[in-house]
Each structure stands twice: as C-alpha cells, then as structure tokens.
Short mmCIF file of C-alpha atoms and ligand atoms in Angstrom, two decimals:
data_model
loop_
_atom_site.label_atom_id
_atom_site.label_comp_id
_atom_site.label_asym_id
_atom_site.label_seq_id
_atom_site.Cartn_x
_atom_site.Cartn_y
_atom_site.Cartn_z
CA MET R 55 -23.65 -169.61 57.88
CA ARG R 56 -23.56 -173.37 57.69
CA GLY R 57 -26.52 -174.82 55.85
CA MET R 58 -28.21 -171.50 55.13
CA THR R 59 -27.60 -171.27 51.39
CA ASN R 60 -26.88 -173.82 48.73
CA ALA R 61 -23.34 -173.92 47.41
CA ILE R 62 -24.40 -176.38 44.69
CA VAL R 63 -27.73 -176.59 42.90
CA VAL R 64 -28.35 -179.18 40.19
CA GLN R 65 -31.65 -179.42 38.32
CA GLY R 66 -32.71 -181.96 35.72
CA LEU R 67 -29.18 -182.69 34.60
CA VAL R 68 -28.99 -184.86 31.48
CA LYS R 69 -25.85 -186.06 29.74
CA ARG R 70 -25.69 -188.44 26.82
CA PHE R 71 -22.69 -190.06 25.23
CA GLY R 72 -23.97 -191.19 21.83
CA ALA R 73 -26.80 -193.62 22.48
CA GLN R 74 -25.79 -193.95 26.13
CA THR R 75 -27.61 -191.79 28.67
CA ALA R 76 -25.12 -191.26 31.49
CA LEU R 77 -27.32 -188.81 33.44
CA ASP R 78 -31.07 -188.97 33.11
CA GLY R 79 -32.40 -185.97 35.05
CA VAL R 80 -30.36 -185.61 38.23
CA ASP R 81 -31.49 -183.11 40.89
CA LEU R 82 -29.48 -182.33 43.97
CA THR R 83 -28.45 -179.50 46.27
CA VAL R 84 -25.56 -179.14 48.68
CA ALA R 85 -25.88 -176.62 51.50
CA GLU R 86 -22.88 -174.36 52.07
CA GLY R 87 -20.35 -175.82 54.47
CA THR R 88 -21.73 -179.35 54.28
CA VAL R 89 -20.60 -182.61 52.68
CA LEU R 90 -22.72 -184.45 50.15
CA GLY R 91 -21.82 -188.07 49.50
CA LEU R 92 -22.65 -189.08 45.93
CA LEU R 93 -22.91 -192.85 45.86
CA GLY R 94 -23.60 -195.37 43.19
CA PRO R 95 -22.22 -198.48 41.53
CA ASN R 96 -19.68 -198.38 38.69
CA GLY R 97 -21.03 -196.52 35.70
CA ALA R 98 -23.85 -194.88 37.70
CA GLY R 99 -22.84 -191.40 36.55
CA LYS R 100 -20.94 -190.05 39.57
CA THR R 101 -17.87 -188.85 37.69
CA THR R 102 -20.10 -187.36 34.99
CA VAL R 103 -21.84 -185.23 37.63
CA VAL R 104 -18.48 -184.12 39.03
CA ARG R 105 -17.13 -183.27 35.57
CA ILE R 106 -20.17 -181.18 34.69
CA LEU R 107 -20.04 -179.32 38.02
CA SER R 108 -16.34 -178.66 37.60
CA THR R 109 -16.92 -177.35 34.03
CA LEU R 110 -14.99 -180.12 32.27
CA LEU R 111 -18.14 -181.29 30.47
CA GLU R 112 -21.29 -179.52 29.32
CA PRO R 113 -24.69 -181.03 30.09
CA ASP R 114 -27.20 -181.78 27.30
CA ALA R 115 -30.08 -180.51 29.41
CA GLY R 116 -30.77 -179.16 32.86
CA ARG R 117 -28.72 -176.64 34.76
CA ALA R 118 -26.15 -176.51 37.51
CA GLU R 119 -24.89 -173.71 39.70
CA VAL R 120 -21.88 -173.65 41.94
CA VAL R 121 -21.68 -170.78 44.45
CA GLY R 122 -24.47 -169.12 42.48
CA LEU R 123 -22.57 -169.31 39.18
CA ASP R 124 -23.84 -171.17 36.14
CA VAL R 125 -21.37 -173.92 35.24
CA VAL R 126 -21.82 -173.37 31.50
CA ARG R 127 -22.28 -169.61 31.13
CA GLN R 128 -19.89 -168.65 33.94
CA ALA R 129 -17.44 -171.52 33.66
CA GLY R 130 -14.34 -169.39 34.23
CA GLU R 131 -15.67 -167.91 37.45
CA VAL R 132 -16.77 -171.34 38.61
CA ARG R 133 -13.28 -172.70 38.01
CA ALA R 134 -11.80 -169.93 40.14
CA SER R 135 -14.00 -170.95 43.09
CA ILE R 136 -13.57 -174.71 43.06
CA GLY R 137 -11.01 -177.39 43.60
CA LEU R 138 -11.16 -180.77 41.90
CA THR R 139 -9.50 -184.03 42.71
CA GLY R 140 -10.34 -186.34 39.86
CA GLN R 141 -10.81 -190.07 40.11
CA TYR R 142 -7.29 -190.62 38.76
CA ALA R 143 -4.36 -188.69 40.20
CA ALA R 144 -3.39 -185.51 38.34
CA VAL R 145 0.26 -185.36 39.21
CA ASP R 146 3.21 -184.52 36.97
CA GLU R 147 5.56 -187.46 37.45
CA TYR R 148 8.72 -185.56 36.59
CA LEU R 149 8.18 -182.62 38.87
CA THR R 150 8.82 -182.78 42.59
CA GLY R 151 5.96 -182.48 45.07
CA GLN R 152 6.91 -178.87 45.72
CA GLU R 153 7.11 -178.09 41.99
CA ASN R 154 3.77 -179.74 41.30
CA LEU R 155 2.04 -177.57 43.86
CA GLU R 156 3.85 -174.39 42.80
CA MET R 157 2.84 -175.03 39.20
CA VAL R 158 -0.81 -175.32 40.15
CA GLY R 159 -0.46 -172.16 42.27
CA ARG R 160 0.84 -170.32 39.20
CA LEU R 161 -2.07 -171.66 37.11
CA TYR R 162 -4.35 -170.06 39.66
CA ARG R 163 -2.30 -166.86 39.25
CA LEU R 164 -1.20 -166.85 42.86
CA GLY R 165 2.18 -165.29 42.19
CA LYS R 166 5.57 -166.88 42.75
CA ARG R 167 6.00 -166.16 46.44
CA GLU R 168 2.45 -166.99 47.41
CA SER R 169 2.59 -170.23 45.35
CA ARG R 170 5.77 -171.26 47.09
CA SER R 171 4.54 -170.62 50.62
CA ARG R 172 1.14 -172.18 49.95
CA ALA R 173 2.90 -175.26 48.50
CA ALA R 174 5.12 -175.60 51.57
CA GLN R 175 2.14 -175.20 53.86
CA LEU R 176 0.12 -177.90 52.08
CA LEU R 177 3.08 -180.29 51.87
CA GLU R 178 3.38 -179.96 55.62
CA ARG R 179 -0.31 -180.52 56.18
CA PHE R 180 -0.34 -183.64 54.01
CA GLU R 181 2.83 -184.98 55.59
CA LEU R 182 4.85 -184.71 52.40
CA THR R 183 7.52 -182.29 53.57
CA ASP R 184 10.20 -184.99 53.64
CA ALA R 185 9.39 -185.97 50.06
CA ALA R 186 8.91 -182.42 48.79
CA ARG R 187 12.13 -182.39 46.73
CA ARG R 188 11.66 -185.81 45.14
CA PRO R 189 10.02 -186.31 41.73
CA ALA R 190 6.45 -187.46 42.11
CA LYS R 191 7.24 -190.65 40.17
CA THR R 192 9.05 -191.88 43.29
CA TYR R 193 5.91 -191.42 45.41
CA SER R 194 3.71 -194.25 46.62
CA GLY R 195 0.05 -194.34 45.58
CA GLY R 196 -1.03 -192.81 48.87
CA MET R 197 1.53 -189.99 48.58
CA ARG R 198 0.35 -189.18 45.05
CA ARG R 199 -3.22 -189.09 46.21
CA ARG R 200 -2.30 -186.68 49.01
CA LEU R 201 -0.31 -184.52 46.61
CA ASP R 202 -3.27 -184.48 44.25
CA ILE R 203 -5.65 -183.33 46.96
CA ALA R 204 -3.11 -180.75 48.15
CA ALA R 205 -3.04 -179.40 44.57
CA SER R 206 -6.81 -178.98 44.54
CA LEU R 207 -6.57 -176.88 47.71
CA ILE R 208 -3.93 -174.42 46.54
CA ALA R 209 -6.34 -171.59 45.82
CA ARG R 210 -8.43 -172.17 48.95
CA PRO R 211 -11.56 -173.21 47.05
CA ARG R 212 -14.96 -172.64 48.61
CA VAL R 213 -16.23 -175.79 46.99
CA LEU R 214 -14.24 -178.96 46.60
CA PHE R 215 -15.05 -181.95 44.42
CA LEU R 216 -13.44 -185.19 45.49
CA ASP R 217 -13.99 -188.10 43.11
CA GLU R 218 -13.18 -191.26 45.07
CA PRO R 219 -10.52 -189.55 47.23
CA THR R 220 -9.41 -192.64 49.09
CA THR R 221 -9.62 -195.35 46.47
CA GLY R 222 -6.44 -197.38 46.63
CA LEU R 223 -5.30 -196.03 50.00
CA ASP R 224 -4.40 -198.33 52.85
CA PRO R 225 -6.60 -198.11 55.98
CA ARG R 226 -4.20 -195.83 57.82
CA SER R 227 -3.86 -193.37 54.94
CA ARG R 228 -7.61 -193.46 54.53
CA LEU R 229 -8.11 -192.46 58.16
CA GLY R 230 -5.63 -189.63 57.66
CA MET R 231 -7.50 -188.46 54.59
CA TRP R 232 -10.79 -188.49 56.50
CA GLU R 233 -9.22 -186.22 59.09
CA PHE R 234 -8.01 -183.81 56.42
CA ILE R 235 -11.46 -183.73 54.87
CA ALA R 236 -13.13 -183.16 58.24
CA ASP R 237 -10.72 -180.25 58.87
CA LEU R 238 -11.63 -178.67 55.56
CA VAL R 239 -15.30 -178.90 56.41
CA SER R 240 -14.78 -177.32 59.79
CA ASP R 241 -13.04 -174.46 57.96
CA GLY R 242 -16.25 -173.94 55.99
CA THR R 243 -15.47 -175.71 52.71
CA THR R 244 -18.40 -177.29 50.90
CA ILE R 245 -17.58 -180.76 49.60
CA LEU R 246 -19.14 -183.07 47.07
CA LEU R 247 -17.55 -186.44 47.47
CA THR R 248 -18.05 -189.58 45.45
CA THR R 249 -17.10 -192.84 47.02
CA GLN R 250 -17.64 -196.54 46.84
CA TYR R 251 -16.68 -196.92 50.49
CA LEU R 252 -19.90 -196.64 52.37
CA GLU R 253 -18.13 -196.29 55.68
CA GLU R 254 -16.47 -193.20 54.23
CA ALA R 255 -19.82 -191.67 53.28
CA ASP R 256 -21.22 -192.58 56.68
CA ARG R 257 -18.29 -190.88 58.39
CA LEU R 258 -18.00 -187.75 56.30
CA ALA R 259 -21.25 -186.97 54.54
CA ASP R 260 -24.05 -184.95 56.10
CA ARG R 261 -26.35 -186.11 53.35
CA MET R 262 -26.19 -188.68 50.61
CA VAL R 263 -27.57 -189.06 47.15
CA VAL R 264 -27.54 -192.52 45.63
CA ILE R 265 -27.61 -192.73 41.84
CA ASP R 266 -27.89 -195.69 39.53
CA HIS R 267 -28.12 -195.61 35.72
CA GLY R 268 -27.98 -191.81 35.84
CA ARG R 269 -31.01 -191.42 38.11
CA VAL R 270 -31.33 -190.57 41.79
CA ILE R 271 -32.72 -193.66 43.51
CA ALA R 272 -32.46 -192.48 47.13
CA ARG R 273 -31.41 -189.50 49.17
CA GLY R 274 -31.20 -188.42 52.79
CA THR R 275 -29.01 -188.79 55.83
CA ALA R 276 -27.32 -192.10 56.55
CA ASP R 277 -30.03 -192.77 59.14
CA ASP R 278 -32.80 -192.01 56.63
CA LEU R 279 -31.28 -194.47 54.18
CA LYS R 280 -30.76 -197.14 56.81
CA ALA R 281 -34.35 -196.74 57.97
CA GLN R 282 -35.49 -197.39 54.40
CA VAL R 283 -34.02 -200.86 54.42
CA GLY R 284 -35.41 -201.77 57.81
CA GLY R 285 -34.60 -201.59 61.49
CA GLU R 286 -32.46 -203.68 63.78
CA ARG R 287 -32.18 -207.43 63.84
CA LEU R 288 -31.35 -209.88 66.58
CA GLU R 289 -29.05 -212.58 65.31
CA LEU R 290 -27.98 -215.63 67.24
CA THR R 291 -26.31 -218.95 66.74
CA VAL R 292 -27.21 -221.97 68.86
CA GLY R 293 -25.59 -225.33 69.42
CA SER R 294 -28.01 -227.65 67.59
CA VAL R 295 -30.98 -227.78 65.22
CA GLU R 296 -33.43 -228.75 68.01
CA GLU R 297 -32.27 -225.76 70.00
CA LEU R 298 -32.92 -223.58 66.99
CA ALA R 299 -36.63 -224.43 67.03
CA ARG R 300 -36.85 -223.96 70.81
CA ALA R 301 -35.10 -220.62 70.63
CA ALA R 302 -37.41 -219.47 67.82
CA ASP R 303 -40.47 -220.40 69.93
CA ALA R 304 -39.12 -218.55 72.96
CA LEU R 305 -38.31 -215.40 71.01
CA ARG R 306 -41.21 -215.27 68.56
CA SER R 307 -43.27 -212.79 70.60
CA LEU R 308 -40.32 -210.35 70.68
CA ALA R 309 -40.03 -210.28 66.89
CA LEU R 310 -41.79 -207.94 64.50
CA ASP R 311 -41.97 -210.70 61.95
CA GLU R 312 -41.55 -214.49 61.81
CA PRO R 313 -37.98 -215.44 62.90
CA ARG R 314 -35.79 -216.81 60.12
CA CYS R 315 -33.99 -220.08 60.92
CA ASP R 316 -31.03 -221.40 59.00
CA GLU R 317 -30.49 -225.02 59.99
CA GLN R 318 -27.16 -225.26 58.19
CA THR R 319 -25.53 -222.53 60.26
CA ARG R 320 -27.96 -222.94 63.23
CA ARG R 321 -28.54 -219.25 62.96
CA LEU R 322 -31.70 -217.42 63.94
CA THR R 323 -32.49 -213.90 62.70
CA LEU R 324 -35.41 -211.80 63.86
CA PRO R 325 -36.41 -208.20 63.22
CA VAL R 326 -36.83 -206.38 66.54
CA THR R 327 -37.12 -202.97 68.14
CA GLY R 328 -36.03 -201.84 71.58
CA GLY R 329 -32.26 -202.22 71.30
CA ALA R 330 -30.33 -203.42 74.34
CA ALA R 331 -33.46 -203.97 76.46
CA THR R 332 -34.77 -206.41 73.86
CA LEU R 333 -31.40 -208.13 73.70
CA ALA R 334 -31.43 -208.57 77.50
CA GLU R 335 -34.96 -209.97 77.43
CA ALA R 336 -34.00 -212.34 74.61
CA LEU R 337 -31.05 -213.63 76.64
CA ARG R 338 -33.29 -214.25 79.69
CA ARG R 339 -35.73 -216.23 77.57
CA LEU R 340 -32.96 -218.20 75.93
CA GLU R 341 -31.51 -219.11 79.28
CA SER R 342 -34.86 -220.59 80.36
CA THR R 343 -34.89 -222.80 77.24
CA GLY R 344 -31.50 -224.19 78.21
CA ALA R 345 -30.23 -223.69 74.65
CA THR R 346 -26.49 -223.24 74.11
CA VAL R 347 -26.02 -219.78 72.68
CA LEU R 348 -22.73 -219.66 70.77
CA ASP R 349 -23.11 -216.13 69.48
CA VAL R 350 -25.66 -213.38 69.85
CA GLY R 351 -25.84 -209.78 68.74
CA LEU R 352 -27.97 -206.89 67.70
CA ARG R 353 -27.32 -205.74 64.17
CA ARG R 354 -28.41 -202.49 62.56
CA PRO R 355 -28.41 -202.22 58.79
CA ASP R 356 -25.27 -200.51 57.58
CA LEU R 357 -24.87 -198.66 54.33
CA ASP R 358 -23.75 -201.86 52.65
CA ASP R 359 -27.20 -203.29 53.33
CA VAL R 360 -28.72 -200.08 51.98
CA PHE R 361 -26.69 -200.25 48.84
CA LEU R 362 -27.42 -203.89 48.25
CA THR R 363 -31.14 -203.33 48.74
CA LEU R 364 -31.30 -200.26 46.52
CA THR R 365 -29.12 -201.30 43.63
CA GLY R 366 -29.23 -205.07 43.84
CA HIS R 367 -25.48 -205.36 44.09
CA ALA R 368 -22.73 -204.65 46.57
CA ALA R 369 -20.84 -201.37 46.40
CA ASP R 370 -17.49 -202.84 45.52
CA ASP R 371 -18.69 -205.30 42.87
CA GLU R 372 -16.71 -205.08 39.61
CA ARG R 373 -14.38 -202.35 40.77
CA ALA R 374 -13.32 -199.97 38.03
CA GLY R 375 -10.37 -201.23 36.04
CA ALA R 376 -7.78 -199.14 34.25
CA PRO R 377 -8.73 -195.56 33.44
CA SER R 378 -10.00 -195.04 29.89
CA ASP R 379 -8.42 -192.48 27.55
CA ASP R 380 -11.25 -190.15 28.20
CA ASP R 381 -10.21 -189.79 31.82
CA ALA R 382 -7.04 -188.04 30.71
CA ALA R 383 -8.94 -184.79 31.05
CA ASP R 384 -9.12 -185.30 34.79
CA ARG R 385 -5.45 -186.05 34.98
CA THR R 386 -3.96 -182.74 33.91
CA PRO R 387 -4.00 -180.13 36.64
CA ALA R 388 -4.22 -177.54 33.87
CA THR R 389 -7.70 -178.70 32.95
CA ALA R 390 -8.88 -178.45 36.51
CA GLY R 391 -6.96 -175.27 37.11
CA GLY R 392 -8.95 -172.10 37.67
CA ALA R 393 -7.14 -169.62 35.48
CA LEU R 394 -7.06 -171.49 32.21
CA ARG R 395 -9.14 -170.81 29.10
N1 LIG A 161 -16.60 -189.75 27.57
C1 LIG A 161 -17.47 -190.74 27.58
N2 LIG A 161 -17.82 -191.37 26.43
C2 LIG A 161 -18.73 -192.37 26.44
N3 LIG A 161 -19.33 -192.85 27.55
C3 LIG A 161 -19.01 -192.28 28.70
C4 LIG A 161 -18.07 -191.21 28.81
N4 LIG A 161 -17.94 -190.86 30.10
C5 LIG A 161 -18.78 -191.66 30.78
N5 LIG A 161 -19.43 -192.52 29.96
C6 LIG A 161 -20.44 -193.51 30.35
O1 LIG A 161 -21.38 -192.87 31.18
C7 LIG A 161 -21.76 -193.71 32.26
C8 LIG A 161 -21.46 -193.04 33.57
O2 LIG A 161 -20.05 -192.98 33.74
P1 LIG A 161 -19.35 -192.34 35.02
O3 LIG A 161 -17.89 -192.34 34.76
O4 LIG A 161 -20.01 -191.04 35.32
O5 LIG A 161 -19.73 -193.39 36.14
P2 LIG A 161 -19.20 -193.50 37.65
O6 LIG A 161 -20.41 -193.56 38.50
O7 LIG A 161 -18.21 -192.44 37.93
O8 LIG A 161 -18.50 -194.92 37.65
P3 LIG A 161 -17.18 -195.46 38.47
O9 LIG A 161 -17.70 -195.85 39.81
O10 LIG A 161 -16.77 -196.64 37.68
O11 LIG A 161 -16.18 -194.37 38.50
C9 LIG A 161 -21.01 -195.01 32.05
O12 LIG A 161 -21.86 -195.89 31.38
C10 LIG A 161 -19.85 -194.62 31.18
O13 LIG A 161 -19.45 -195.68 30.37
MG1 LIG A 162 -16.23 -192.41 38.47
#
C-alpha cells in the first residue's frame, strides 16, 4: 500500500574520493509508491547517492537498502529490482531505438519475444514508434532521453532512479516527461529523482531532500520547505517616490514587518498573511492615498527562493559542463542492467 513501507532506506552514507568527501553522512527514506526529489547544487552529491543506491559504487560507511535488499551485500538482487536513468544518456548510437531496447531486455534475461514486445510497447508509450528503425545517432536530444528512460523501464522495475531526467529537454518534452513519470507513480513505482529544476520537484515529488556538500540541509514537503523561508509577500510598484512613502504608511499596519521600499524601482515589499483578503484591503487603502499603483501582487516563496536561502546560490548556477570520464559508467546500459555480474 502506498506509503506503508519504505522502498529505500539510507543511513549515515559516507563516500570519499581521495581527500574529497562527496557524501558526509546522508540519511533518507522513500516510502513505497512515492517520489522523493533529491535536490542540491552542482557537486552536492546527488549522483553519488544514485550510484550507490543503484550498486554502481560502494559506500565507505553507512548502509543503504532498496526494497529491503542491501545494496552492497545483495547487489545482484537490487539490480534486478531497479531501473536507472543516469545523468548522461546511455544509448548505443549505432543501434536503432528498437534494438537498443531489445538489447536491454536481453540483459535483463527477458527472452527474445518478451524483449521485442516490451520494446515495441515502450517505444509507443514514449512516442518513438516512428523512429524505432532509425539508429539512435539520428535522434534528437529529447528522443535519446526518452529512449534512455524507456530502457530503464524494460524490466518493470519497482524502484526507478532518475538522475536529472529532463535536463536539456525543451519545455514541451519536459511536460511530456512529467506525464510519463506521473503515470509510473500511479502504477505504483517508487521514484528517486534528482533535478535542478525546482518546478519539476514541486510538480512530481511528494517529499524532498536538499543536500549540499554531501550533507542533508533540509527535508520535507514543498510546503514545509517554502514555510522555512517565510510566508507570503505583498509587492507593489507605484508611480513616484513620494507615493512610495505614502503607500508604505498606509500599509504598514497590515505588514508583519517593516515594509521595504526601493526608490529606484519604486517598489514596496511587505511580508503579510491573509492572502486575497489582505490584498483587497491593501488595494482599498492604496486607493484612499490616491497613489498610482502600476503593479501589485501577492507572492509566495517558490522553491527557487528556498534554494537560494538554503544554499546561498540559485539552482541553475554554474550548470554542469561536459561529462567527465568517470561518468562513462552511467552511460553503458550493461552497467545499469540487472542481469550482469
Ligand atoms: N569518481 C569520482 N572521483 C572523484 N571525485 C568525484 C567522483 N565522483 C564524484 N566526485 C566528486 O564528488 C562530489 C559530488 O559529486 P556528484 O556527481 O555526486 O554531484 P551532483 O550533486 O550529482 O552534481 P551535478 O549537479 O553537477 O550533477 C563532487 O565534488 C565531485 O567532484
Ligand atoms: Mg549529478
């Protein structure tokens, strides 16, 4: 039943690369049938968590279980239960879409017929049927990404790891991907998703864990995290600097804290509660001051505000550049495949 047991349990996970501590004691759980969004700036340790949970890397300390199986001692069984879509697409350029999926099916020991029908089914679902007979090297970035995710679903995994599943997709493809992911969840799949798109986490994740420098710095629902950085704000722009002062005087008693005035932009910002009723009251008061209101709105903190507050920098600062050699491990389906080793 949804949320009754944990599909993923991580305790005190530590991973070092030489002198560098990539994970410094990470704890997290993911309830069965739910989505956990793992967020954090570049280099925070997200991919390292995913690689340990998908058995591609061994931790230096701590433990992790996926569907009740230890990722180190029962790595083979873990691999048979999971799907992984790495941060960089794991697609064989010279094989067609159909062949790519059939190959992965065979790696999972699905049998020829089953591999073929599962491949066709997934190509259809990811809108790749028309391109099924073309080599993957002719695919666009979005098509490769879809093929890659299709490959991770071949063996109907109970737990799916998606490392930045929509990075590099255009907005329409991203929306499509969100729908696919939502469908998987409604079918009961447990998902751990890393992303730098906070809107994506907001949309898809039941709970979020934010890491930075290998440590968990916040966790909870999107609302919990937003509440941590503060409540709603009334923001308005008036016609002149004198009006700014008058507006501030009129609205001061509605604010939880001293209104902030920016004379340059003639913008007034005040922390408030009460939502639309407060907005209506503010507009009545402004009208009585005779000030020209050019723009007014109620703003709630979004996850971008959360991220900025927690980590001191925006989510999409210094986006990752080219993949390093080490990421090659994520690129071969064989490594992620369940039946190998
Ligand atoms: N194989 C490796 N050898 C050495 N250092 C590594 C290795 N893999 C990861 N690291 C380091 O560990 C830290 C965490 O890296 P990781 O790839 O987990 O971050 P991330 O949160 O996925 O970042 P991004 O958002 O850029 O994908 C980084 O400082 C990285 O340089
Ligand atoms: Mg990463």
